[in-house]
Short mmCIF file of C-alpha atoms in Angstrom, two decimals:
data_model
loop_
_atom_site.label_atom_id
_atom_site.label_comp_id
_atom_site.label_asym_id
_atom_site.label_seq_id
_atom_site.Cartn_x
_atom_site.Cartn_y
_atom_site.Cartn_z
CA UNK A 91 45.70 -3.17 6.50
CA UNK A 92 44.43 -2.06 9.79
CA UNK A 93 46.30 0.72 11.26
CA UNK A 94 47.94 1.59 14.72
CA UNK A 95 45.29 2.85 17.13
CA UNK A 96 42.59 0.13 15.39
CA UNK A 97 41.50 -3.41 16.14
CA UNK A 98 38.88 -5.40 14.72
CA UNK A 99 36.06 -6.90 16.96
CA UNK A 100 34.18 -9.43 14.81
CA UNK A 101 33.16 -7.69 11.60
CA UNK A 102 33.68 -4.15 13.17
CA UNK A 103 36.99 -2.15 12.90
CA UNK A 104 37.18 -0.31 16.44
CA UNK A 105 38.96 2.86 16.96
CA UNK A 106 40.83 3.48 20.26
CA UNK A 107 39.52 6.89 21.00
CA UNK A 108 42.89 8.17 22.85
CA UNK A 109 44.49 7.61 19.41
CA UNK A 110 42.51 10.61 18.15
CA UNK A 111 44.70 12.96 20.18
CA UNK A 112 47.69 11.71 18.49
CA UNK A 113 46.33 11.79 14.87
CA UNK A 114 48.34 13.86 12.45
CA UNK A 115 47.44 12.07 9.30
CA UNK A 116 44.66 12.50 6.99
CA UNK A 117 42.44 9.27 7.59
CA UNK A 118 40.09 8.00 4.87
CA UNK A 119 37.48 5.28 5.55
CA UNK A 120 37.86 2.76 2.54
CA UNK A 121 34.64 0.85 2.24
CA UNK A 122 34.94 -2.21 0.06
CA UNK A 123 33.31 -5.65 0.09
CA UNK A 124 35.28 -8.55 2.33
CA UNK A 125 32.83 -11.15 1.40
CA UNK A 126 29.40 -12.13 -0.21
CA UNK A 127 28.49 -11.57 -3.81
CA UNK A 128 30.91 -8.65 -4.33
CA UNK A 129 33.57 -10.27 -2.32
CA UNK A 130 35.24 -11.28 -5.44
CA UNK A 131 36.21 -7.42 -6.03
CA UNK A 132 37.74 -6.87 -2.65
CA UNK A 133 41.40 -7.70 -3.20
CA UNK A 134 41.52 -5.78 -6.42
CA UNK A 135 39.91 -2.81 -4.76
CA UNK A 136 42.19 -3.01 -1.61
CA UNK A 137 45.59 -3.24 -3.95
CA UNK A 138 44.37 -0.23 -6.08
CA UNK A 139 43.55 1.84 -2.94
CA UNK A 140 46.93 0.81 -1.35
CA UNK A 141 48.87 2.07 -4.46
CA UNK A 142 47.03 5.27 -4.44
CA UNK A 143 48.06 5.81 -1.05
CA UNK A 144 51.67 4.86 -1.81
CA UNK A 145 51.66 7.25 -4.58
CA UNK A 146 50.39 9.87 -2.61
CA UNK A 147 52.80 9.38 0.61
CA UNK A 148 55.79 8.96 -1.82
CA UNK A 149 55.48 12.60 -2.36
CA UNK A 150 54.56 15.56 0.28
CA UNK A 151 51.23 13.85 1.09
CA UNK A 152 48.22 15.77 1.18
CA UNK A 153 48.00 19.26 2.75
CA UNK A 154 51.45 18.35 4.32
CA UNK A 155 49.98 15.35 6.02
CA UNK A 156 50.58 11.66 5.35
CA UNK A 157 47.16 9.65 4.36
CA UNK A 158 45.98 6.76 5.94
CA UNK A 159 43.21 4.12 4.77
CA UNK A 160 40.82 2.79 7.46
CA UNK A 161 39.20 -0.43 6.21
CA UNK A 162 35.55 -0.86 6.53
CA UNK A 163 33.39 -3.84 5.38
CA UNK A 164 31.13 -2.93 2.66
CA UNK A 165 29.69 -6.27 2.33
CA UNK A 166 27.61 -5.94 5.27
CA UNK A 167 23.78 -4.54 5.50
CA UNK A 168 23.93 -0.95 4.58
CA UNK A 169 22.67 0.42 8.03
CA UNK A 170 25.51 -1.62 9.57
CA UNK A 171 28.14 -0.09 7.40
CA UNK A 172 26.49 3.49 7.71
CA UNK A 173 26.61 3.16 11.67
CA UNK A 174 30.41 2.20 11.59
CA UNK A 175 30.98 5.38 9.42
CA UNK A 176 28.87 7.48 11.68
CA UNK A 177 30.88 6.48 14.57
CA UNK A 178 34.09 7.16 13.00
CA UNK A 179 32.97 10.51 11.89
CA UNK A 180 31.55 11.43 15.25
CA UNK A 181 34.88 10.24 17.02
CA UNK A 182 36.74 12.68 14.40
CA UNK A 183 38.70 9.65 13.55
CA UNK A 184 38.01 9.98 9.63
CA UNK A 185 38.32 12.92 7.10
CA UNK A 186 36.73 11.30 4.01
CA UNK A 187 34.91 8.26 2.94
CA UNK A 188 35.73 6.37 -0.45
CA UNK A 189 35.87 2.95 -1.99
CA UNK A 190 33.69 0.58 -4.01
CA UNK A 191 30.48 -0.79 -2.69
CA UNK A 192 26.84 -1.13 -4.11
CA UNK A 193 24.31 1.60 -4.09
CA UNK A 194 22.16 0.75 -1.12
CA UNK A 195 25.43 1.17 0.85
CA UNK A 196 26.22 4.42 -0.91
CA UNK A 197 22.78 5.67 -0.07
CA UNK A 198 23.10 4.76 3.61
CA UNK A 199 26.56 6.34 4.01
CA UNK A 200 25.61 9.48 2.09
CA UNK A 201 23.01 10.14 4.71
CA UNK A 202 25.58 10.26 7.25
CA UNK A 203 28.29 12.04 5.40
CA UNK A 204 26.26 14.77 3.89
CA UNK A 205 27.68 18.24 4.95
CA UNK A 206 30.14 16.77 7.14
CA UNK A 207 33.00 15.03 5.46
CA UNK A 208 33.86 14.39 1.71
CA UNK A 209 32.78 11.15 0.16
CA UNK A 210 34.09 10.21 -3.12
CA UNK A 211 32.24 7.06 -4.57
CA UNK A 212 34.20 5.28 -7.20
CA UNK A 213 31.63 2.54 -8.51
CA UNK A 214 29.56 2.67 -11.70
CA UNK A 215 26.14 3.46 -10.56
CA UNK A 216 22.52 4.37 -11.64
CA UNK A 217 23.04 8.16 -11.72
CA UNK A 218 21.40 10.96 -10.45
CA UNK A 219 23.15 11.36 -7.16
CA UNK A 220 23.18 14.83 -5.62
CA UNK A 221 24.14 14.64 -2.10
CA UNK A 222 26.21 17.45 -0.96
CA UNK A 223 29.83 16.48 -0.56
CA UNK A 224 29.67 13.36 -2.55
CA UNK A 225 31.64 13.22 -5.77
CA UNK A 226 31.28 10.43 -8.07
CA UNK A 227 33.90 8.82 -10.80
CA UNK A 228 31.79 5.93 -11.95
CA UNK A 229 30.05 5.25 -15.11
CA UNK A 230 26.36 6.05 -15.56
CA UNK A 231 23.98 4.15 -17.76
CA UNK A 232 23.43 7.00 -20.34
CA UNK A 233 27.02 7.22 -21.27
CA UNK A 234 27.92 3.36 -20.69
CA UNK A 235 25.26 0.83 -21.17
CA UNK A 236 23.11 2.90 -23.75
CA UNK A 237 25.97 3.24 -26.13
CA UNK A 238 27.00 -0.20 -25.72
CA UNK A 239 23.52 -1.26 -26.71
CA UNK A 240 23.75 0.66 -29.62
CA UNK A 241 27.07 -0.62 -30.62
CA UNK A 242 25.78 -4.35 -30.21
CA UNK A 243 22.87 -3.53 -32.65
CA UNK A 244 25.05 -1.78 -35.19
CA UNK A 245 27.84 -4.48 -35.09
CA UNK A 246 25.92 -7.65 -34.47
CA UNK A 247 22.07 -6.68 -35.15
CA UNK A 248 21.16 -7.35 -31.50
CA UNK A 249 17.89 -5.70 -30.59
CA UNK A 250 15.76 -8.08 -28.70
CA UNK A 251 16.88 -7.87 -25.39
CA UNK A 252 16.31 -9.43 -21.86
CA UNK A 253 17.59 -7.93 -18.53
CA UNK A 254 18.82 -10.21 -15.73
CA UNK A 255 19.91 -8.36 -12.83
CA UNK A 256 20.33 -8.54 -8.77
CA UNK A 257 17.28 -7.00 -7.08
CA UNK A 258 18.44 -3.72 -5.64
CA UNK A 259 18.62 -0.17 -6.96
CA UNK A 260 21.35 0.04 -9.47
CA UNK A 261 20.10 -2.98 -11.47
CA UNK A 262 16.72 -1.85 -11.16
CA UNK A 263 17.18 1.52 -12.21
CA UNK A 264 19.64 0.69 -14.97
CA UNK A 265 17.23 -1.72 -16.33
CA UNK A 266 14.56 1.06 -16.38
CA UNK A 267 16.89 3.08 -18.27
CA UNK A 268 17.54 0.32 -20.79
CA UNK A 269 13.75 -0.30 -20.94
CA UNK A 270 13.08 3.28 -21.95
CA UNK A 271 15.99 3.21 -24.37
CA UNK A 272 14.83 -0.03 -26.04
CA UNK A 273 11.25 1.13 -26.48
CA UNK A 274 12.45 4.51 -28.15
CA UNK A 275 14.42 2.56 -30.35
CA UNK A 276 11.49 0.39 -31.47
CA UNK A 277 12.12 -2.78 -29.87
CA UNK A 278 11.01 -3.17 -26.29
CA UNK A 279 12.67 -5.31 -23.77
CA UNK A 280 11.36 -8.98 -23.77
CA UNK A 281 11.59 -9.45 -19.80
CA UNK A 282 13.38 -8.07 -16.87
CA UNK A 283 14.29 -10.55 -14.10
CA UNK A 284 15.65 -9.70 -10.81
CA UNK A 285 17.16 -11.85 -8.02
CA UNK A 286 18.34 -11.55 -4.55
CA UNK A 287 22.03 -11.01 -3.93
CA UNK A 288 23.78 -14.56 -3.20
CA UNK A 289 21.50 -16.38 -5.91
CA UNK A 290 23.20 -19.49 -7.33
CA UNK A 291 20.63 -21.01 -9.54
CA UNK A 292 19.51 -19.38 -12.62
CA UNK A 293 17.90 -22.45 -14.26
CA UNK A 294 14.48 -20.86 -14.33
CA UNK A 295 15.63 -17.70 -15.79
CA UNK A 296 18.01 -19.42 -18.37
CA UNK A 297 14.88 -21.16 -19.34
CA UNK A 298 12.84 -18.10 -19.73
CA UNK A 299 15.53 -16.48 -21.74
CA UNK A 300 15.39 -19.41 -24.11
CA UNK A 301 11.39 -18.99 -24.37
CA UNK A 302 11.60 -15.24 -25.34
CA UNK A 303 13.94 -15.91 -28.19
CA UNK A 304 16.02 -13.29 -27.13
CA UNK A 305 19.00 -12.07 -29.29
CA UNK A 306 20.99 -10.44 -26.24
CA UNK A 307 21.12 -10.63 -22.52
CA UNK A 308 21.87 -7.27 -20.40
CA UNK A 309 23.70 -8.79 -17.46
CA UNK A 310 23.21 -6.86 -14.34
CA UNK A 311 24.44 -9.33 -11.80
CA UNK A 312 27.31 -8.84 -9.27
CA UNK A 313 30.31 -10.71 -8.80
CA UNK A 314 29.64 -14.20 -7.51
CA UNK A 315 25.97 -14.17 -8.77
CA UNK A 316 27.32 -13.13 -12.20
CA UNK A 317 29.94 -16.15 -12.34
CA UNK A 318 27.07 -18.48 -11.48
CA UNK A 319 24.86 -17.32 -14.36
CA UNK A 320 27.57 -17.31 -16.73
CA UNK A 321 28.55 -21.04 -16.06
CA UNK A 322 24.97 -22.14 -16.16
CA UNK A 323 24.33 -19.93 -19.36
CA UNK A 324 27.17 -21.47 -21.22
CA UNK A 325 26.46 -25.10 -19.99
CA UNK A 326 22.90 -24.51 -21.48
CA UNK A 327 24.75 -24.00 -25.01
CA UNK A 328 23.54 -20.40 -25.26
CA UNK A 329 26.96 -18.61 -24.94
CA UNK A 330 27.72 -18.43 -28.67
CA UNK A 331 24.08 -18.05 -29.75
CA UNK A 332 22.93 -15.41 -27.40
CA UNK A 333 25.73 -12.60 -26.33
CA UNK A 334 25.56 -10.94 -23.06
CA UNK A 335 26.38 -7.48 -22.38
CA UNK A 336 27.51 -6.27 -18.87
CA UNK A 337 28.66 -3.02 -17.35
CA UNK A 338 29.90 -5.07 -14.37
CA UNK A 339 31.83 -7.88 -15.70
CA UNK A 340 35.60 -7.78 -15.07
CA UNK A 341 38.88 -9.70 -14.98
CA UNK A 342 38.15 -11.42 -11.59
CA UNK A 343 34.83 -12.71 -13.11
CA UNK A 344 36.32 -13.89 -16.31
CA UNK A 345 38.79 -15.97 -14.27
CA UNK A 346 36.06 -17.30 -11.90
CA UNK A 347 33.76 -18.32 -14.54
CA UNK A 348 36.23 -20.17 -16.81
CA UNK A 349 37.24 -19.57 -20.38
CA UNK A 350 34.47 -21.97 -21.63
CA UNK A 351 31.75 -19.67 -19.88
CA UNK A 352 33.01 -16.62 -21.31
CA UNK A 353 32.45 -16.80 -25.11
CA UNK A 354 29.93 -14.33 -26.35
CA UNK A 355 30.60 -12.04 -23.28
CA UNK A 356 31.02 -8.34 -23.68
CA UNK A 357 31.57 -5.43 -21.12
CA UNK A 358 31.63 -1.92 -21.18
CA UNK A 359 33.64 0.30 -18.91
CA UNK A 360 35.96 3.13 -18.61
CA UNK A 361 39.05 1.00 -17.78
CA UNK A 362 40.30 -2.13 -18.75
CA UNK A 363 43.74 -3.67 -18.28
CA UNK A 364 43.76 -4.53 -21.80
CA UNK A 365 43.38 -0.95 -22.74
CA UNK A 366 45.86 0.19 -25.37
CA UNK A 367 46.48 3.85 -24.23
CA UNK A 368 49.36 5.25 -22.60
CA UNK A 369 48.00 6.02 -19.61
CA UNK A 370 46.34 2.59 -19.17
CA UNK A 371 49.59 0.79 -19.95
CA UNK A 372 51.56 3.17 -17.77
CA UNK A 373 49.09 2.33 -14.75
CA UNK A 374 49.51 -1.49 -15.40
CA UNK A 375 53.35 -1.20 -15.42
CA UNK A 376 53.19 0.62 -12.17
CA UNK A 377 50.71 -1.54 -10.56
CA UNK A 378 52.59 -4.77 -11.27
CA UNK A 379 55.95 -3.33 -10.54
CA UNK A 380 54.63 -2.42 -7.12
CA UNK A 381 52.93 -5.58 -6.43
CA UNK A 382 54.57 -8.14 -8.48
CA UNK A 383 52.98 -10.59 -11.07
CA UNK A 384 50.86 -12.46 -8.34
CA UNK A 385 48.79 -9.33 -7.58
CA UNK A 386 45.25 -9.33 -7.71
CA UNK A 387 43.81 -8.93 -10.90
CA UNK A 388 43.94 -5.18 -12.57
CA UNK A 389 40.24 -4.32 -13.61
CA UNK A 390 37.90 -1.58 -13.87
CA UNK A 391 36.07 -2.22 -10.51
CA UNK A 392 39.62 -2.12 -8.56
CA UNK A 393 40.93 0.92 -10.53
CA UNK A 394 37.88 2.64 -9.47
CA UNK A 395 39.27 2.91 -6.04
CA UNK A 396 42.57 4.44 -7.33
CA UNK A 397 40.39 6.56 -9.51
CA UNK A 398 38.31 7.96 -6.52
CA UNK A 399 41.45 8.63 -4.37
CA UNK A 400 43.14 10.43 -7.29
CA UNK A 401 39.92 12.68 -7.43
CA UNK A 402 39.86 13.10 -3.59
CA UNK A 403 43.72 14.24 -3.67
CA UNK A 404 43.22 16.40 -6.81
CA UNK A 405 39.95 18.24 -5.38
CA UNK A 406 41.64 18.71 -1.84
CA UNK A 407 44.89 20.09 -3.38
CA UNK A 408 42.99 22.31 -5.69
CA UNK A 409 40.89 23.73 -2.81
CA UNK A 410 43.78 23.60 -0.39
CA UNK A 411 41.22 22.41 2.16
CA UNK A 412 38.99 19.40 3.30
CA UNK A 413 36.03 21.54 3.50
CA UNK A 414 32.89 20.26 1.36
CA UNK A 415 32.26 23.80 -0.10
CA UNK A 416 35.89 24.63 -1.07
CA UNK A 417 35.97 20.96 -2.69
CA UNK A 418 32.75 21.42 -4.50
CA UNK A 419 34.23 24.81 -5.87
CA UNK A 420 37.16 23.18 -6.89
CA UNK A 421 35.18 20.56 -8.94
CA UNK A 422 34.13 23.35 -11.29
CA UNK A 423 35.67 22.98 -14.73
CA UNK A 424 38.26 20.32 -13.09
CA UNK A 425 40.32 18.15 -15.72
CA UNK A 426 43.15 16.03 -14.76
CA UNK A 427 44.79 12.78 -16.30
CA UNK A 428 44.34 9.36 -14.70
CA UNK A 429 44.66 5.69 -15.97
CA UNK A 430 41.49 6.31 -17.88
CA UNK A 431 43.09 9.19 -19.67
CA UNK A 432 41.96 12.78 -19.60
CA UNK A 433 38.96 12.96 -17.33
CA UNK A 434 36.75 16.05 -16.41
CA UNK A 435 34.06 17.02 -13.90
CA UNK A 436 30.43 17.99 -14.69
CA UNK A 437 29.04 19.09 -11.23
CA UNK A 438 29.90 16.41 -8.81
CA UNK A 439 30.16 13.61 -11.58
CA UNK A 440 33.35 12.69 -13.50
CA UNK A 441 33.36 12.01 -17.00
CA UNK A 442 35.45 9.82 -18.67
CA UNK A 443 35.98 7.87 -22.09
CA UNK A 444 33.82 4.56 -22.14
CA UNK A 445 35.10 1.44 -24.31
CA UNK A 446 33.45 -1.82 -25.07
CA UNK A 447 35.49 -5.14 -24.96
CA UNK A 448 34.82 -8.77 -26.10
CA UNK A 449 35.94 -11.60 -23.61
CA UNK A 450 38.35 -13.95 -25.24
CA UNK A 451 39.38 -16.77 -23.07
CA UNK A 452 40.29 -15.09 -19.57
CA UNK A 453 41.26 -11.59 -21.07
CA UNK A 454 39.31 -8.93 -22.90
CA UNK A 455 40.14 -7.33 -26.06
CA UNK A 456 39.00 -3.83 -26.41
CA UNK A 457 36.95 -3.18 -29.45
CA UNK A 458 36.09 0.41 -29.86
CA UNK A 459 35.57 3.65 -27.77
CA UNK A 460 31.73 4.17 -27.47
CA UNK A 461 31.81 7.56 -25.24
CA UNK A 462 34.15 10.38 -25.14
CA UNK A 463 34.76 12.11 -22.06
#
C-alpha cells in the first residue's frame, strides 16, 4: 500500500521530499495498527479504507484530484506516531489524517494537526473531543454503552456489573461513565479492573469476577487482549453464566476467540456485517464484490475507516476546500447516507443508529436498535 515517492525505513514510512514538487493528488495519512493488541483489526481497516479510495477515484476524485492513502503504523508509541505525522505535515506531504487507532494516539496526533490539516477519526471513543479541525465518526458511551447496559437489564435482568478493560484513556473514561450510570440506576459497579495493553493472563481477574457474584461483565479490552480474556473466561465455565457486553468486540475477535468462547457475548455498535438494512447489505455486497470471498472480515472497526473517509470527502466536497474553517462550517446540519444508514453531524461529532447484537458461534445476530441517529 506504499505509494510512489515513499519507502519504508524500519517501522517508519519515509517520504522523498523531491516528490512533493510533483504531487498533484490529495494525500491522506491512514493511521492504523500493524501489530500489537490492536493489530488484529489492521487488515480490515486497510481493506475498507482502500475500498473508500477506489470509490472516490472511480468518479471525479476530490476537488478534481485523485486521492491517495499514505500508511502510518498506529500501533507504535503515541509520540512516535505523532512525530511521523508532524514530519509529513511539515514536508507538505499530506493534506489530511484519518484511520483507526486508540485514543492516546489520537490525542498525540491532534496536538500536531490542530489548525493545520483536517483530521477525521473513525473509532468509537470516550467522547468530549473538541480539537479544531478534528471530526469524529465513532460511537460514544452515552449513546452506545449506556443504552446497551439498559437493554441488558431489561432483557436479562443484568444489573451487577464488573468492568474489565485496558489501562488507557478510553477504557478508564468509559468505565467512569458506566460507574456513574450504574450508581444512578441504584446498582453501583462491583469492581473495575484495568490491565496494560498486551496482557495475556486474566486468571486473577476472572477469579475476582467469580468472587463478586457479578451478573455481567463490561468488556473494554482491545483486540488480542479481549481474545485472550474471552478464551480464559469460557474455559473457567463462565461464558453462559455471566454475559459479557462490549462496545469493541467485532468479527475478527469472534474468529480468533473460537465459537466455544463466544457464548454469552454481546456487542453494541453502529455497524455489523449482519445488520439487516439496505445500506448495510449493499455495502457488504460491494466490499466482497471488490475484494472477493477471502477478504479480511467486514466489521464495525474496519467499516469505521470507510466511514471516516466518506465523511472527509463529504465535508470537503460541501466546503469546496480542504480548509479547516470551511470544513467546520460544512459540518453544520450535515446529513448523508452511509453503510450505517442516514447519519448526521452535531458539531464535530457524527450521530448514527446504534445496535446491540449477540454472538452466535462465529457470527453476530443483531437483536435491536438501541439508539437512533
